[in-house]
Short mmCIF file of C-alpha atoms and ligand atoms in Angstrom, two decimals:
data_model
loop_
_atom_site.label_atom_id
_atom_site.label_comp_id
_atom_site.label_asym_id
_atom_site.label_seq_id
_atom_site.Cartn_x
_atom_site.Cartn_y
_atom_site.Cartn_z
CA MET T 422 -6.34 15.44 -16.87
CA LYS T 423 -8.50 14.72 -13.81
CA ILE T 424 -8.53 11.11 -12.88
CA ALA T 425 -10.18 9.18 -10.06
CA VAL T 426 -8.71 5.79 -9.27
CA VAL T 427 -11.14 3.56 -7.38
CA GLY T 428 -9.38 0.90 -5.38
CA SER T 429 -5.90 1.66 -3.87
CA GLY T 430 -4.37 -1.87 -4.02
CA TYR T 431 -1.48 -3.21 -6.08
CA VAL T 432 -2.94 -2.02 -9.28
CA GLY T 433 -4.76 1.15 -8.20
CA LEU T 434 -1.98 2.61 -6.15
CA VAL T 435 0.62 2.12 -8.92
CA THR T 436 -1.77 3.39 -11.52
CA GLY T 437 -2.75 6.55 -9.51
CA ALA T 438 0.96 7.38 -8.65
CA CYS T 439 2.22 6.85 -12.30
CA PHE T 440 -0.67 8.95 -13.76
CA ALA T 441 0.20 11.65 -11.22
CA GLU T 442 3.82 11.31 -12.25
CA LEU T 443 2.77 12.01 -15.93
CA GLY T 444 1.18 15.28 -14.80
CA ASN T 445 -2.35 14.42 -14.14
CA ASP T 446 -4.47 15.31 -11.23
CA VAL T 447 -5.24 11.96 -9.45
CA ILE T 448 -7.50 11.20 -6.54
CA CYS T 449 -7.15 7.68 -5.32
CA VAL T 450 -10.17 6.23 -3.37
CA ASP T 451 -10.45 3.21 -1.10
CA ILE T 452 -13.16 2.08 1.32
CA ASP T 453 -10.35 1.00 3.86
CA GLU T 454 -10.05 4.08 6.11
CA ASP T 455 -6.94 2.69 7.72
CA LYS T 456 -5.12 2.23 4.34
CA ILE T 457 -6.12 5.80 3.28
CA SER T 458 -4.85 7.30 6.48
CA LYS T 459 -1.60 5.44 6.13
CA LEU T 460 -1.20 6.71 2.62
CA ASN T 461 -1.98 10.34 3.78
CA ASN T 462 0.83 9.80 6.37
CA ASN T 463 3.23 8.57 3.59
CA THR T 464 3.12 4.92 4.75
CA ILE T 465 2.65 2.72 1.78
CA PRO T 466 0.97 -0.56 2.56
CA ILE T 467 2.82 -2.66 -0.15
CA TYR T 468 6.34 -2.91 -1.14
CA GLU T 469 6.84 -2.02 -4.74
CA PRO T 470 10.30 -0.66 -5.97
CA GLY T 471 9.86 3.07 -6.75
CA LEU T 472 6.30 3.39 -5.50
CA GLU T 473 6.97 5.15 -2.18
CA GLU T 474 9.16 7.83 -3.84
CA SER T 475 6.52 8.39 -6.60
CA VAL T 476 3.61 8.70 -4.04
CA VAL T 477 5.36 11.23 -1.73
CA ARG T 478 6.81 13.24 -4.68
CA ASN T 479 3.44 13.52 -6.28
CA LYS T 480 1.59 14.15 -3.09
CA GLU T 481 3.92 17.04 -2.36
CA LYS T 482 3.24 18.48 -5.86
CA GLY T 483 -0.42 18.40 -4.98
CA ARG T 484 -1.45 16.14 -7.81
CA LEU T 485 -2.05 12.88 -5.94
CA LYS T 486 -4.53 12.70 -3.14
CA PHE T 487 -6.13 9.82 -1.13
CA THR T 488 -9.67 9.70 0.12
CA THR T 489 -12.48 7.41 1.19
CA GLU T 490 -15.12 9.75 -0.35
CA LEU T 491 -15.85 8.08 -3.62
CA LYS T 492 -18.61 10.27 -4.71
CA LYS T 493 -16.64 13.45 -4.27
CA ALA T 494 -13.79 11.75 -6.30
CA ILE T 495 -16.17 10.82 -9.12
CA LYS T 496 -17.75 14.27 -9.35
CA GLU T 497 -14.32 15.97 -9.57
CA SER T 498 -12.91 13.73 -12.18
CA GLU T 499 -13.30 13.09 -16.05
CA ILE T 500 -11.84 9.67 -16.13
CA ILE T 501 -12.63 7.07 -13.60
CA PHE T 502 -10.44 3.90 -13.31
CA ILE T 503 -12.07 0.94 -11.64
CA CYS T 504 -9.17 -0.90 -9.97
CA VAL T 505 -11.05 -2.82 -7.35
CA GLY T 506 -10.46 -6.48 -6.53
CA THR T 507 -12.07 -9.32 -8.62
CA PRO T 508 -11.28 -12.15 -6.15
CA PRO T 509 -12.20 -15.77 -7.12
CA LYS T 510 -15.38 -17.16 -5.94
CA PRO T 511 -15.25 -20.91 -4.67
CA ASN T 512 -16.08 -22.06 -8.19
CA GLY T 513 -13.32 -20.17 -9.76
CA GLU T 514 -15.36 -17.41 -11.30
CA ALA T 515 -14.45 -13.76 -10.66
CA ASP T 516 -16.49 -12.07 -8.00
CA LEU T 517 -17.59 -8.83 -9.62
CA SER T 518 -19.61 -7.42 -6.90
CA TYR T 519 -17.06 -4.65 -6.03
CA VAL T 520 -17.02 -3.64 -9.69
CA GLU T 521 -20.77 -3.58 -9.88
CA ASN T 522 -20.97 -1.44 -6.67
CA VAL T 523 -18.53 1.13 -8.11
CA ALA T 524 -20.37 1.21 -11.47
CA ARG T 525 -23.65 1.93 -9.60
CA THR T 526 -22.26 4.60 -7.45
CA ILE T 527 -20.69 6.51 -10.39
CA ALA T 528 -24.03 6.31 -12.01
CA GLU T 529 -25.78 7.82 -9.11
CA VAL T 530 -23.40 10.57 -8.76
CA MET T 531 -22.11 11.60 -12.24
CA ASP T 532 -23.68 14.72 -13.70
CA SER T 533 -21.23 15.42 -16.62
CA TYR T 534 -19.49 13.31 -19.21
CA LYS T 535 -17.22 10.59 -17.78
CA VAL T 536 -14.93 7.89 -19.22
CA ILE T 537 -15.26 4.83 -17.04
CA VAL T 538 -12.20 2.58 -17.40
CA GLU T 539 -12.22 -1.03 -16.27
CA LYS T 540 -8.63 -1.81 -15.28
CA SER T 541 -9.31 -4.67 -12.93
CA THR T 542 -8.99 -8.00 -14.57
CA VAL T 543 -12.49 -8.88 -15.52
CA PRO T 544 -14.17 -11.67 -17.60
CA VAL T 545 -15.18 -10.74 -21.07
CA GLU T 546 -18.77 -9.15 -21.27
CA THR T 547 -18.13 -7.27 -18.04
CA GLY T 548 -17.92 -3.99 -19.86
CA GLU T 549 -21.33 -4.48 -21.24
CA LYS T 550 -22.62 -5.22 -17.86
CA VAL T 551 -20.92 -2.13 -16.38
CA ALA T 552 -22.50 0.01 -19.03
CA LYS T 553 -25.92 -1.56 -18.51
CA SER T 554 -25.64 -1.03 -14.80
CA ILE T 555 -24.67 2.71 -15.18
CA ARG T 556 -27.55 3.26 -17.60
CA ALA T 557 -29.99 1.68 -15.06
CA TYR T 558 -28.81 4.06 -12.21
CA ASN T 559 -27.95 7.18 -14.34
CA ILE T 560 -30.12 9.57 -12.45
CA HIS T 561 -28.58 12.56 -14.01
CA LYS T 562 -28.74 11.09 -17.54
CA ALA T 563 -25.12 12.12 -18.02
CA ASP T 564 -23.29 11.06 -21.18
CA PHE T 565 -20.52 8.39 -20.51
CA ASP T 566 -18.36 5.84 -22.18
CA VAL T 567 -16.99 2.53 -20.83
CA VAL T 568 -13.35 1.54 -21.70
CA SER T 569 -11.47 -1.72 -21.11
CA ASN T 570 -7.84 -0.99 -20.31
CA PRO T 571 -6.25 -4.08 -18.79
CA GLU T 572 -3.07 -3.80 -16.94
CA PHE T 573 0.04 -5.99 -17.32
CA LEU T 574 2.01 -4.97 -14.33
CA ARG T 575 4.21 -7.52 -12.66
CA GLU T 576 4.61 -7.26 -9.02
CA GLY T 577 8.09 -6.28 -7.90
CA SER T 578 8.43 -4.26 -11.25
CA ALA T 579 4.88 -2.66 -11.41
CA VAL T 580 6.11 1.09 -11.57
CA SER T 581 8.66 0.25 -14.29
CA ASP T 582 6.11 -1.77 -16.17
CA PHE T 583 3.53 1.03 -16.11
CA MET T 584 6.08 3.60 -17.35
CA ASN T 585 7.56 1.35 -19.98
CA PRO T 586 4.83 -0.83 -21.35
CA ASP T 587 5.21 -3.26 -24.22
CA ARG T 588 1.82 -1.99 -25.24
CA ILE T 589 -1.23 -0.26 -24.16
CA VAL T 590 -4.62 -2.05 -24.82
CA ILE T 591 -7.66 0.22 -25.25
CA GLY T 592 -11.04 -1.36 -25.74
CA THR T 593 -13.86 0.97 -26.57
CA GLU T 594 -16.53 1.55 -29.24
CA SER T 595 -16.51 5.38 -28.62
CA GLU T 596 -14.37 7.72 -30.74
CA LYS T 597 -14.62 10.30 -28.03
CA ALA T 598 -13.33 7.94 -25.37
CA ARG T 599 -10.60 6.78 -27.73
CA GLN T 600 -9.33 10.26 -28.14
CA ILE T 601 -9.31 11.00 -24.45
CA MET T 602 -7.49 7.64 -23.63
CA GLU T 603 -4.96 8.27 -26.47
CA LYS T 604 -4.17 11.75 -24.95
CA LEU T 605 -3.89 10.35 -21.50
CA TYR T 606 -1.33 7.78 -22.56
CA LYS T 607 0.52 9.78 -25.14
CA PRO T 608 3.30 10.74 -22.70
CA LEU T 609 4.45 7.11 -22.40
CA LYS T 610 5.18 7.00 -26.12
CA ALA T 611 4.21 3.27 -26.19
CA PRO T 612 2.39 1.30 -28.95
CA ILE T 613 -1.37 1.44 -28.31
CA ILE T 614 -3.64 -1.31 -29.66
CA PHE T 615 -7.28 -0.21 -29.99
CA THR T 616 -9.93 -2.94 -30.00
CA ASP T 617 -13.49 -3.44 -29.12
CA ILE T 618 -14.22 -3.91 -25.38
CA LYS T 619 -14.71 -7.67 -25.51
CA SER T 620 -11.39 -8.20 -27.34
CA ALA T 621 -9.55 -6.01 -24.69
CA GLU T 622 -11.01 -7.92 -21.88
CA ILE T 623 -9.97 -11.31 -23.50
CA ILE T 624 -6.38 -10.06 -24.20
CA LYS T 625 -5.90 -9.73 -20.41
CA HIS T 626 -6.93 -13.30 -19.58
CA ALA T 627 -5.24 -14.68 -22.69
CA SER T 628 -1.92 -12.94 -21.88
CA ASN T 629 -1.83 -14.21 -18.33
CA SER T 630 -2.85 -17.68 -19.27
CA PHE T 631 -0.38 -18.02 -22.12
CA LEU T 632 2.41 -16.85 -19.75
CA ALA T 633 1.21 -19.60 -17.16
CA THR T 634 1.19 -22.05 -19.96
CA LYS T 635 4.85 -21.33 -20.77
CA ILE T 636 5.72 -21.93 -17.10
CA SER T 637 3.84 -25.16 -16.98
CA PHE T 638 5.20 -26.23 -20.31
CA ILE T 639 8.84 -25.86 -18.97
CA ASN T 640 7.99 -27.45 -15.72
CA ALA T 641 6.54 -30.48 -17.52
CA THR T 642 9.64 -30.64 -19.70
CA ALA T 643 11.77 -30.41 -16.53
CA ASN T 644 10.19 -33.64 -15.27
CA ILE T 645 11.02 -35.32 -18.61
CA CYS T 646 14.55 -33.89 -18.37
CA GLU T 647 14.98 -35.29 -14.85
CA SER T 648 14.01 -38.74 -16.11
CA ALA T 649 16.19 -38.49 -19.18
CA GLY T 650 19.24 -37.09 -17.31
CA ALA T 651 18.97 -33.87 -19.45
CA ASP T 652 19.38 -30.29 -18.26
CA VAL T 653 16.18 -28.19 -18.53
CA GLU T 654 18.12 -24.94 -18.34
CA LYS T 655 19.93 -25.93 -21.50
CA VAL T 656 16.56 -26.94 -23.07
CA ALA T 657 14.98 -23.71 -22.06
CA ASP T 658 17.96 -21.75 -23.56
CA GLY T 659 17.83 -23.82 -26.75
CA ILE T 660 14.12 -23.37 -27.49
CA GLY T 661 14.15 -19.77 -26.10
CA MET T 662 16.55 -18.64 -28.77
CA ASP T 663 13.79 -19.07 -31.29
CA LYS T 664 12.41 -15.66 -31.47
CA ARG T 665 8.93 -17.08 -31.92
CA ILE T 666 9.16 -18.76 -28.50
CA GLY T 667 11.43 -16.43 -26.36
CA ARG T 668 13.46 -17.29 -23.31
CA ALA T 669 11.29 -15.41 -20.78
CA PHE T 670 8.88 -17.31 -18.58
CA LEU T 671 10.78 -20.59 -19.21
CA ASN T 672 12.34 -20.75 -15.81
CA ALA T 673 11.64 -24.28 -14.42
CA GLY T 674 10.88 -24.28 -10.71
CA ILE T 675 8.27 -24.94 -8.15
CA GLY T 676 5.56 -23.30 -10.34
CA TYR T 677 3.70 -20.11 -10.39
CA GLY T 678 1.74 -18.48 -7.44
CA GLY T 679 0.70 -14.97 -6.64
CA SER T 680 -2.77 -13.22 -6.89
CA CYS T 681 -2.92 -13.26 -10.66
CA PHE T 682 -1.89 -16.47 -12.64
CA PRO T 683 -3.79 -18.88 -10.40
CA LYS T 684 -6.93 -16.59 -10.36
CA ASP T 685 -6.71 -15.76 -14.08
CA VAL T 686 -6.20 -19.20 -15.38
CA ASP T 687 -9.19 -20.50 -13.29
CA ALA T 688 -11.31 -17.54 -14.42
CA PHE T 689 -10.43 -18.14 -18.13
CA VAL T 690 -11.49 -21.76 -17.79
CA LYS T 691 -14.73 -20.65 -16.29
CA ILE T 692 -15.30 -17.95 -18.90
CA ALA T 693 -14.70 -20.43 -21.58
CA GLU T 694 -17.08 -23.02 -19.97
CA LYS T 695 -19.92 -20.51 -19.85
CA LEU T 696 -19.35 -19.68 -23.46
CA GLY T 697 -19.59 -23.41 -24.33
CA TYR T 698 -15.89 -24.26 -24.64
CA ASP T 699 -13.84 -26.80 -22.47
CA PHE T 700 -10.47 -25.22 -22.04
CA LYS T 701 -8.67 -28.51 -21.62
CA LEU T 702 -5.28 -26.96 -22.19
CA LEU T 703 -5.72 -24.49 -19.29
CA LYS T 704 -6.92 -27.28 -17.00
CA SER T 705 -3.69 -29.12 -17.63
CA VAL T 706 -1.65 -26.00 -17.06
CA LYS T 707 -3.25 -25.68 -13.64
CA GLU T 708 -2.83 -29.41 -12.89
CA ILE T 709 0.91 -29.33 -13.79
CA ASN T 710 1.41 -26.33 -11.75
CA ASP T 711 -0.31 -27.94 -8.71
CA GLU T 712 1.85 -30.99 -9.18
CA GLN T 713 5.09 -29.12 -9.40
CA ARG T 714 5.10 -28.06 -5.81
CA LYS T 715 3.99 -31.66 -4.75
CA ASN T 716 6.92 -33.02 -6.63
CA PHE T 717 9.28 -30.57 -4.91
CA VAL T 718 8.08 -31.76 -1.43
CA LYS T 719 8.71 -35.40 -2.55
CA LYS T 720 12.22 -34.39 -3.49
CA ILE T 721 12.73 -32.95 -0.08
CA GLU T 722 11.36 -36.00 1.55
CA LYS T 723 13.46 -38.38 -0.63
CA SER T 724 16.72 -36.50 0.07
CA LEU T 725 16.19 -36.49 3.89
CA TRP T 726 14.68 -40.00 4.08
CA ILE T 727 13.18 -39.18 7.48
CA VAL T 728 11.66 -35.66 7.68
CA LYS T 729 10.29 -35.89 11.26
CA ASN T 730 12.34 -33.90 13.74
CA LYS T 731 14.73 -32.67 10.96
CA THR T 732 15.45 -28.86 10.83
CA ILE T 733 14.84 -27.39 7.38
CA GLY T 734 15.93 -23.90 6.52
CA VAL T 735 13.65 -22.13 3.96
CA LEU T 736 15.11 -19.35 1.94
CA GLY T 737 12.38 -17.17 0.33
CA LEU T 738 8.72 -17.03 1.26
CA ALA T 739 7.11 -14.49 -1.11
CA PHE T 740 5.51 -15.82 -4.24
CA LYS T 741 8.40 -14.21 -6.36
CA PRO T 742 11.38 -12.03 -5.74
CA ASN T 743 11.20 -8.24 -5.21
CA THR T 744 7.81 -8.37 -3.63
CA ASP T 745 6.40 -8.90 0.02
CA ASP T 746 3.28 -10.65 -1.46
CA MET T 747 2.45 -14.03 0.05
CA ARG T 748 -0.82 -14.64 -1.94
CA LEU T 749 -0.80 -18.18 -3.05
CA ALA T 750 2.95 -18.38 -2.51
CA PRO T 751 4.29 -21.98 -3.12
CA SER T 752 6.27 -21.53 0.30
CA THR T 753 3.02 -21.89 2.27
CA TYR T 754 2.11 -25.21 0.66
CA ILE T 755 5.57 -26.51 1.02
CA ILE T 756 6.14 -25.52 4.56
CA ALA T 757 2.69 -26.90 5.72
CA GLU T 758 3.62 -30.23 4.12
CA LEU T 759 6.93 -30.54 5.77
CA GLN T 760 5.35 -29.48 9.15
CA LYS T 761 2.82 -32.19 8.72
CA GLU T 762 5.80 -34.66 8.50
CA GLY T 763 7.16 -33.23 11.81
CA ALA T 764 10.00 -31.09 10.27
CA LYS T 765 11.27 -27.95 12.27
CA ILE T 766 11.13 -24.92 9.92
CA LYS T 767 13.50 -21.94 10.08
CA ALA T 768 12.65 -19.45 7.38
CA TYR T 769 13.98 -16.07 6.01
CA ASP T 770 12.67 -13.74 3.33
CA PRO T 771 14.15 -10.21 2.61
CA LYS T 772 10.68 -8.64 2.42
CA ALA T 773 7.75 -10.95 3.11
CA MET T 774 8.46 -11.91 6.81
CA ASP T 775 5.66 -9.65 8.29
CA LYS T 776 3.09 -11.00 5.82
CA ALA T 777 4.33 -14.49 6.26
CA LYS T 778 4.06 -14.33 10.04
CA GLU T 779 0.33 -13.47 9.66
CA ILE T 780 -0.41 -16.74 7.82
CA MET T 781 2.20 -19.37 8.99
CA GLU T 782 2.79 -20.37 12.59
CA ASP T 783 5.21 -22.71 14.25
CA VAL T 784 7.98 -21.36 11.86
CA THR T 785 11.10 -19.88 13.42
CA TYR T 786 11.65 -16.55 11.48
CA CYS T 787 15.24 -15.74 11.04
CA SER T 788 16.78 -12.30 10.50
CA ASN T 789 19.15 -13.48 7.71
CA PRO T 790 19.79 -16.49 5.53
CA TYR T 791 22.74 -17.72 7.65
CA GLU T 792 20.57 -18.08 10.79
CA ALA T 793 18.13 -20.05 8.75
CA ALA T 794 21.00 -22.29 7.61
CA LYS T 795 22.38 -22.75 11.20
CA ASP T 796 21.99 -26.32 12.43
CA ALA T 797 19.81 -27.14 9.36
CA ASP T 798 19.73 -30.68 7.88
CA ALA T 799 18.71 -29.23 4.53
CA LEU T 800 18.59 -25.64 3.12
CA VAL T 801 15.53 -25.26 0.67
CA ILE T 802 15.46 -22.41 -1.89
CA VAL T 803 11.90 -21.37 -2.54
CA THR T 804 12.08 -17.81 -3.91
CA GLU T 805 14.91 -16.74 -6.12
CA TRP T 806 15.95 -13.43 -4.30
CA GLU T 807 19.11 -12.01 -5.80
CA GLU T 808 20.84 -12.03 -2.42
CA PHE T 809 20.49 -15.84 -2.16
CA LYS T 810 22.66 -16.21 -5.34
CA GLU T 811 25.40 -14.32 -3.71
CA LEU T 812 25.41 -16.28 -0.35
CA ASP T 813 28.87 -17.20 1.22
CA LEU T 814 28.48 -20.89 0.62
CA LYS T 815 31.59 -21.87 2.78
CA ARG T 816 29.87 -20.12 5.66
CA ILE T 817 26.60 -21.74 4.91
CA LYS T 818 28.31 -25.10 4.87
CA SER T 819 29.99 -24.67 8.19
CA LEU T 820 26.72 -23.66 9.74
CA MET T 821 24.61 -26.52 8.55
CA LYS T 822 24.33 -29.82 10.19
CA HIS T 823 24.50 -31.44 6.69
CA PRO T 824 25.63 -29.79 3.47
CA LEU T 825 22.41 -30.38 1.47
CA ILE T 826 20.65 -27.81 -0.78
CA ILE T 827 17.38 -28.35 -2.33
CA ASP T 828 16.80 -25.59 -5.00
CA GLY T 829 13.35 -24.92 -6.13
CA ARG T 830 14.28 -22.15 -8.46
CA ASN T 831 17.60 -23.52 -10.02
CA ILE T 832 19.63 -20.40 -8.73
CA TYR T 833 22.89 -22.32 -8.44
CA ASN T 834 25.06 -24.03 -11.03
CA PRO T 835 25.42 -27.73 -10.16
CA GLU T 836 29.07 -28.01 -10.99
CA GLY T 837 29.83 -24.86 -8.73
CA ILE T 838 27.89 -26.11 -5.84
CA LYS T 839 29.46 -29.43 -6.09
CA LYS T 840 32.92 -28.03 -5.86
CA GLU T 841 31.60 -26.22 -2.55
CA GLY T 842 31.07 -29.71 -1.06
CA PHE T 843 27.27 -29.74 -1.21
CA ALA T 844 24.78 -32.42 -2.05
CA TYR T 845 22.50 -30.45 -4.54
CA ILE T 846 19.05 -31.27 -5.79
CA SER T 847 17.29 -28.93 -8.16
CA ILE T 848 14.55 -29.04 -10.87
CA GLY T 849 14.97 -30.68 -14.24
CA ARG T 850 18.65 -31.43 -13.82
CA LYS T 851 20.71 -34.24 -12.53
CA ASP T 852 21.27 -34.39 -8.74
CA VAL T 853 24.69 -33.63 -7.37
CA MET T 854 25.38 -36.05 -4.55
C1 UDX A 1245 1.77 -11.45 -13.71
C2 UDX A 1245 1.95 -11.05 -15.05
O1 UDX A 1245 3.30 -11.26 -15.43
C3 UDX A 1245 1.45 -9.56 -15.28
O2 UDX A 1245 1.63 -9.13 -16.61
C4 UDX A 1245 0.12 -9.45 -14.79
O3 UDX A 1245 -0.31 -8.04 -14.97
C5 UDX A 1245 -0.06 -9.92 -13.37
O4 UDX A 1245 0.41 -11.25 -13.39
P1 UDX A 1245 2.91 -11.31 -11.43
O5 UDX A 1245 2.00 -12.35 -10.99
O6 UDX A 1245 3.17 -10.17 -10.55
O7 UDX A 1245 2.57 -10.69 -12.88
O8 UDX A 1245 4.41 -11.94 -11.58
P2 UDX A 1245 5.25 -12.72 -12.62
O9 UDX A 1245 6.59 -12.19 -12.68
O10 UDX A 1245 4.40 -12.89 -13.92
O11 UDX A 1245 5.33 -14.20 -12.01
C6 UDX A 1245 4.13 -14.98 -11.71
C7 UDX A 1245 4.59 -16.38 -11.15
O12 UDX A 1245 5.24 -17.15 -12.20
C8 UDX A 1245 5.55 -16.27 -9.94
O13 UDX A 1245 5.09 -17.15 -8.91
C9 UDX A 1245 6.81 -16.65 -10.48
O14 UDX A 1245 7.66 -17.40 -9.62
C10 UDX A 1245 6.34 -17.73 -11.55
N1 UDX A 1245 7.36 -17.75 -12.76
C11 UDX A 1245 7.59 -16.70 -13.59
C12 UDX A 1245 7.95 -18.93 -12.96
O15 UDX A 1245 7.71 -20.01 -12.24
N2 UDX A 1245 8.71 -19.17 -13.97
C13 UDX A 1245 9.01 -18.08 -14.82
O16 UDX A 1245 9.73 -18.37 -15.81
C14 UDX A 1245 8.36 -16.92 -14.62
#
């Protein structure tokens, strides 16, 4: 099928490459000329496992193209995916101006039937507004349908998540559009849930908000475990064995970051407010999450007593492992707070260093975790990259000024680290001194 994907960011690029991989003819569009020219030269602007190979392979097969010419892409395609950004406005509401602009352009150009698919995360009732906007500018009076098809891609596993979805959500009132979308997604052989547009839009916000709720729940429980002298990892295992709960997203730590959870939780609260409901639960989810990173900084301060002029090695900068994304990463808050206290920061991250350098100054960026540990008074784990779990702890201990690890992601076993001679502080578990 002929597809246009408007917006070549984390979602659009993965969506375009994967639909091409499934044998469709895909044109990815973006207004950023530099991004498009890089993509045309096989330079992928984001790190995502499997994405580069997929883009290069499908470009070579001639079924994946990149352009800034939106109108041409619309004309040549039957299905148009809107994957543009919906960044938060200062009041927490989603800014839908990019979505509206694309809808208007589609209307001005389309002269044959189109399925217009909103894949960007949008507030409920956006589908209606997209349809209304298209009707208002539909100068060729072409027939069209609007579909909501939210994505559930996790950064760091987006390609795999696209090709192996738990479910596909299709929200539409049109039987014709339903059949087209069913045919498009058929090769994935995944369960498809068909709903009305509004329910599909709410499924997205509710999914992300529920996952964020699980995280804040276990972080709140971790604080109780710390006071009680219990072990939150054991508690998470114990409750997670209940199939109704599930162990996933019960990893206590310094809380969630990234471009989705913080934005989507705020947006869902705002959506509810506009619909007359005070979403107290989600307000607490956000509050607990904000508190978690503050508590972590207090742990570091308490363990060092005096932070001023101390050298702190920070392992992990990206908001989660297997990505280079620094958006709303807890590391930025933690490092800024420690610098305010006069700490000298040395940092290492396997993938996010370039993006981190753009937003954090006065940090000594190291080329490996051992360099970050050298002469450090404390080593702070912020992102749970696999390689940090495999560190040569004897070597780390010999390099540090003082064998103290403060683990924001509970990547080590307290008994094991104690045997290595470290003082060890983690989340929701007893300190090892
Ligand atoms: C999320 C949703 O998972 C995905 O379905 C949606 O499409 C986009 O938003 P993403 O933000 O890429 O994906 O990453 P995710 O793996 O969900 O982690 C989000 C944040 O939660 C990260 O900061 C991570 O460190 C944190 N997290 C995750 C925890 O603190 N504890 C956990 O148990 C799981």
